[in-house]
XYZ file of C-alpha atoms in Angstrom:
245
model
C -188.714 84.043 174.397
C -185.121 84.311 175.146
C -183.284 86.318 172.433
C -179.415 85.104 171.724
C -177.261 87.910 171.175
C -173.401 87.366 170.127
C -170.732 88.885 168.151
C -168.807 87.835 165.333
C -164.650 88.049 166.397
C -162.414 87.698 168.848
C -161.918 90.468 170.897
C -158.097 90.132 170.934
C -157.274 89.159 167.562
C -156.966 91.890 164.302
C -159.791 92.574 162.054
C -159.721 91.249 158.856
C -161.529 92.580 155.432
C -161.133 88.964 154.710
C -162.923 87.251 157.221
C -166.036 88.087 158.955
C -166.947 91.933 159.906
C -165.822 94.481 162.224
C -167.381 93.550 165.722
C -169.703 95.816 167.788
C -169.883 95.421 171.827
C -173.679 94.326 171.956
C -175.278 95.132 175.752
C -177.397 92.574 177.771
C -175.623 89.330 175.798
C -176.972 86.621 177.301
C -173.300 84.660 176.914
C -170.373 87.337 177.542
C -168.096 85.020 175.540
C -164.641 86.454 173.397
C -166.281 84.392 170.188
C -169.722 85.376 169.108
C -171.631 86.474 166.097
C -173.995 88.949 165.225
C -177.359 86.353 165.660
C -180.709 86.759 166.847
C -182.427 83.287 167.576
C -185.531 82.265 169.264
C -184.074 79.492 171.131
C -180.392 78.129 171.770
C -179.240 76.187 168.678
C -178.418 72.440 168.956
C -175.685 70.586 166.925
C -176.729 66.421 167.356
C -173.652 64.141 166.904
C -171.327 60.879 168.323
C -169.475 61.319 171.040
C -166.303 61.979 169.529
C -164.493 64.563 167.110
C -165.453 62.460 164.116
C -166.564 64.913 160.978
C -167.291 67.916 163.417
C -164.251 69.479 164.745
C -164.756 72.180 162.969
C -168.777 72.629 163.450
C -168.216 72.612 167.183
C -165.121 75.267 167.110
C -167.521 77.375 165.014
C -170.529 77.040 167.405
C -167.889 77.841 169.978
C -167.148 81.059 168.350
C -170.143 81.980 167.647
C -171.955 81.461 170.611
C -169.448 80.898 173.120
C -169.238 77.302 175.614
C -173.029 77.834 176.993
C -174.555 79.768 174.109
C -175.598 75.876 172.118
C -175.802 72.945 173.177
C -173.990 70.063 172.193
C -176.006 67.208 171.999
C -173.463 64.073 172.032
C -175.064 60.358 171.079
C -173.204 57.466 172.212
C -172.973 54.640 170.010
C -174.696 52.054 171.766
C -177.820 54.691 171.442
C -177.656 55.457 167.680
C -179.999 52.843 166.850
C -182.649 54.102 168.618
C -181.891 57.598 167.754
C -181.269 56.640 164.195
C -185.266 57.096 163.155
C -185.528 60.466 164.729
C -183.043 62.250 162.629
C -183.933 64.107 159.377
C -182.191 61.588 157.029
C -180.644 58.708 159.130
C -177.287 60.383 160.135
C -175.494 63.174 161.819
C -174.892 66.003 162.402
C -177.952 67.577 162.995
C -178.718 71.181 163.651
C -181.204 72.065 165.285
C -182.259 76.103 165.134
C -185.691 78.056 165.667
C -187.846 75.147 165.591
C -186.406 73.762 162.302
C -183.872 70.921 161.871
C -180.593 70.797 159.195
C -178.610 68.083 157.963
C -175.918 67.730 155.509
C -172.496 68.267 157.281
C -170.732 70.858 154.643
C -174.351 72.613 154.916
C -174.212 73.457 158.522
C -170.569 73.750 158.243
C -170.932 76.497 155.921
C -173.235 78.136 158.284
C -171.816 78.146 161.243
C -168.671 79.273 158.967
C -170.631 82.732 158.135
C -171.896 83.195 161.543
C -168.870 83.179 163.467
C -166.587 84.922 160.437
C -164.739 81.433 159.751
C -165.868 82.335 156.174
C -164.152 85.118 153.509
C -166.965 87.689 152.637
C -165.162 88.056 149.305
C -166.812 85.826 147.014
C -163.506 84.207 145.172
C -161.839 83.815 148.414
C -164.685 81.906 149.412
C -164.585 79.648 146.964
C -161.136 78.459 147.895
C -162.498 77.588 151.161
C -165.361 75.856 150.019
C -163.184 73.898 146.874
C -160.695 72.804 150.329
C -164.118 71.861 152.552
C -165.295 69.899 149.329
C -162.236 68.030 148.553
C -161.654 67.501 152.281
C -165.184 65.807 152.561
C -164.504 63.679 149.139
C -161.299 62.399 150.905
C -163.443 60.787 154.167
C -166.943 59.686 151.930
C -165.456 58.457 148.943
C -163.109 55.819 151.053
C -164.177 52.500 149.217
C -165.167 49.973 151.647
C -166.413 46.055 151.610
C -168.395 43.900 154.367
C -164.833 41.734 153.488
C -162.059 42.989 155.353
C -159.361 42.306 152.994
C -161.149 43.069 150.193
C -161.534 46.238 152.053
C -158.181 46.549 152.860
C -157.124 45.988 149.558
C -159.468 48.968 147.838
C -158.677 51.378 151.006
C -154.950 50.591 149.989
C -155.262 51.136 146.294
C -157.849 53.875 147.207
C -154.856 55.604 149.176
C -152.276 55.319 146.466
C -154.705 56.828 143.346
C -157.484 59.269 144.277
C -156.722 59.809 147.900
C -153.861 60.639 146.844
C -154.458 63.165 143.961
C -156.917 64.968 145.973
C -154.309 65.347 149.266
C -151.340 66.716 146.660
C -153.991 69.158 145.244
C -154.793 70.059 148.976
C -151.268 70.486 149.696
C -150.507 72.447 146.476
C -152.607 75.061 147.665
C -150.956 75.566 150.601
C -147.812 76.128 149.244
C -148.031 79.819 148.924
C -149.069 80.060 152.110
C -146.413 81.742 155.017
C -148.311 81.408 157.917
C -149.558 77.686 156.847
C -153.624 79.014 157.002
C -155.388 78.787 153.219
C -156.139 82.487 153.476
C -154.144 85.597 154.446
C -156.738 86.450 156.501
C -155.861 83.506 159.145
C -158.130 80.881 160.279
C -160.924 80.035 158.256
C -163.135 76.964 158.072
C -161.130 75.109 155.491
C -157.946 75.237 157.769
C -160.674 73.082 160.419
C -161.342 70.680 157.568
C -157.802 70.198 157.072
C -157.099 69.640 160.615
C -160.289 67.014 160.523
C -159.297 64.863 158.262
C -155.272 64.827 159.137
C -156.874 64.316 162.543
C -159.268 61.452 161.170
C -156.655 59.578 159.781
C -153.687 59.727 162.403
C -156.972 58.426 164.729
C -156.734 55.448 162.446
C -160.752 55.981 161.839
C -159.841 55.254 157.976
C -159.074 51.674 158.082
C -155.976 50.380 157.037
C -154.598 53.540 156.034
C -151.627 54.693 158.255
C -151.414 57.604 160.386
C -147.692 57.817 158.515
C -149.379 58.518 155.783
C -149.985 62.487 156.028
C -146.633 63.230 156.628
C -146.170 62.987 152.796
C -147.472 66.229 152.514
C -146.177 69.145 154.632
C -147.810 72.076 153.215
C -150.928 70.700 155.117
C -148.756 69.602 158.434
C -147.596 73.020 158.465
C -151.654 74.395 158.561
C -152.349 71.698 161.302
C -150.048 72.954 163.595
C -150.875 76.335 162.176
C -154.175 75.555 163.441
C -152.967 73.865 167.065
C -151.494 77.370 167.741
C -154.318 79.274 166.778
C -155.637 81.586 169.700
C -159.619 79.935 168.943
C -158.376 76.320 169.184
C -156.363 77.124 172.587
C -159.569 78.505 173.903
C -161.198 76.112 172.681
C -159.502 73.143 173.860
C -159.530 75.105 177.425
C -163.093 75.052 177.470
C -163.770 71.534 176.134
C -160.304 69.506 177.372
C -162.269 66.272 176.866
């Protein structure tokens, strides 16, 4: 059996009481990486999902820092194969992790936990519930989206959609990132909310929200400010680096 060993921050960046714990320098790691956390696993974890950014930015930058580019594997379906793959999976739809034998679904589940294991989430308990109230409301933004087998009838609710819910739940999102100086949710700098942000402002300028405009974020710049916040971060440069495609 093939122990994983990692550590929970990068090695460059300050340590903050805020997010994650103070790293220790671990000997015979299996995956040298900068980003790692303080995990021991039976086998290399597995994160299942499309071949694209989609809903798991954030997951994969997490699994990044945690285990570093060849601690996990990242299992990527194309579409022409989710039919078949469809059956196999836990509940009929990804992500999928896949740890010690066991399998996990629910995407703010496994975000959460990656969150904790590679100190993308506050230790303080209030603290994280800010990031979990911005994950939640981020997530009701993308899977409460109205749709119809019509497409004007779908346009038409996805329009109305935008100007009433969609849009109460993106000012409250922006509101609380007015305080903010350095455009992150916490003082303590990037945390998994900020990746949930930068998901769904993401989502939408991809036009993957049909027939809502990628114009439409820049009515709130409290959360353009924490997207490029989060282009600049350190992580997402390595990151991006390491995964350019």
């Amino acid at each position: 059996t093939t122990e994983i060993y990692t550590l929970s921050l990068h090695d460059a960046l300050p340590i903050s009481p805020r997010l994650g714990t103070r790293h220790t320098r671990l000997v015979n790691s299996t995956h040298p990486r900068k980003y790692r956390s303080a995990v021991v696993m039976s086998a290399v974890p597995k994160i299942t999902y499309f071949n694209a950014d989609g809903i798991v930015f954030g997951l994969r930058v997490a699994m990044f820092k945690a285990f570093g580019k060849d601690g996990w594997i990242d299992e990527k379906i194309v579409f022409p194969d989710w039919a078949e793959k469809k059956p196999t999976t836990p509940l009929g739809y990804m992500p999928v992790l896949s740890i010690d034998g066991e399998e996990f679904t629910q995407c703010e589940t496994i975000n959460r936990w990656a969150a904790k294991i590679s100190g993308l989430y506050p230790t303080d308990p209030k603290e994280a519930m800010k990031v979990d109230e911005v994950c939640a409301v981020a997530h009701e933004v993308l899977f409460k989206s109205p749709s119809d087998a019509d497409d004007e009838l779908k346009k038409a609710k996805r329009l109305e959609y935008a100007e009433g819910r969609m849009l109460q739940n993106m000012n409250y999102l922006d509101s609380k990132l007015a305080k903010s100086s350095d455009g992150f949710l916490l003082p303590g700098g990037i945390s998994m909310a900020d990746l949930q942000l930068y998901t769904l402002v993401n989502y939408i300028r991809a036009k993957n929200l049909d027939h809502i405009e990628p114009e439409y974020v820049a009515r709130f710049p409290n959360i353009l400010k924490n997207v490029a916040a989060v282009d600049a971060d350190p992580l997402i440069v390595e990151y991006r680096t390491n995964y350019p495609n």
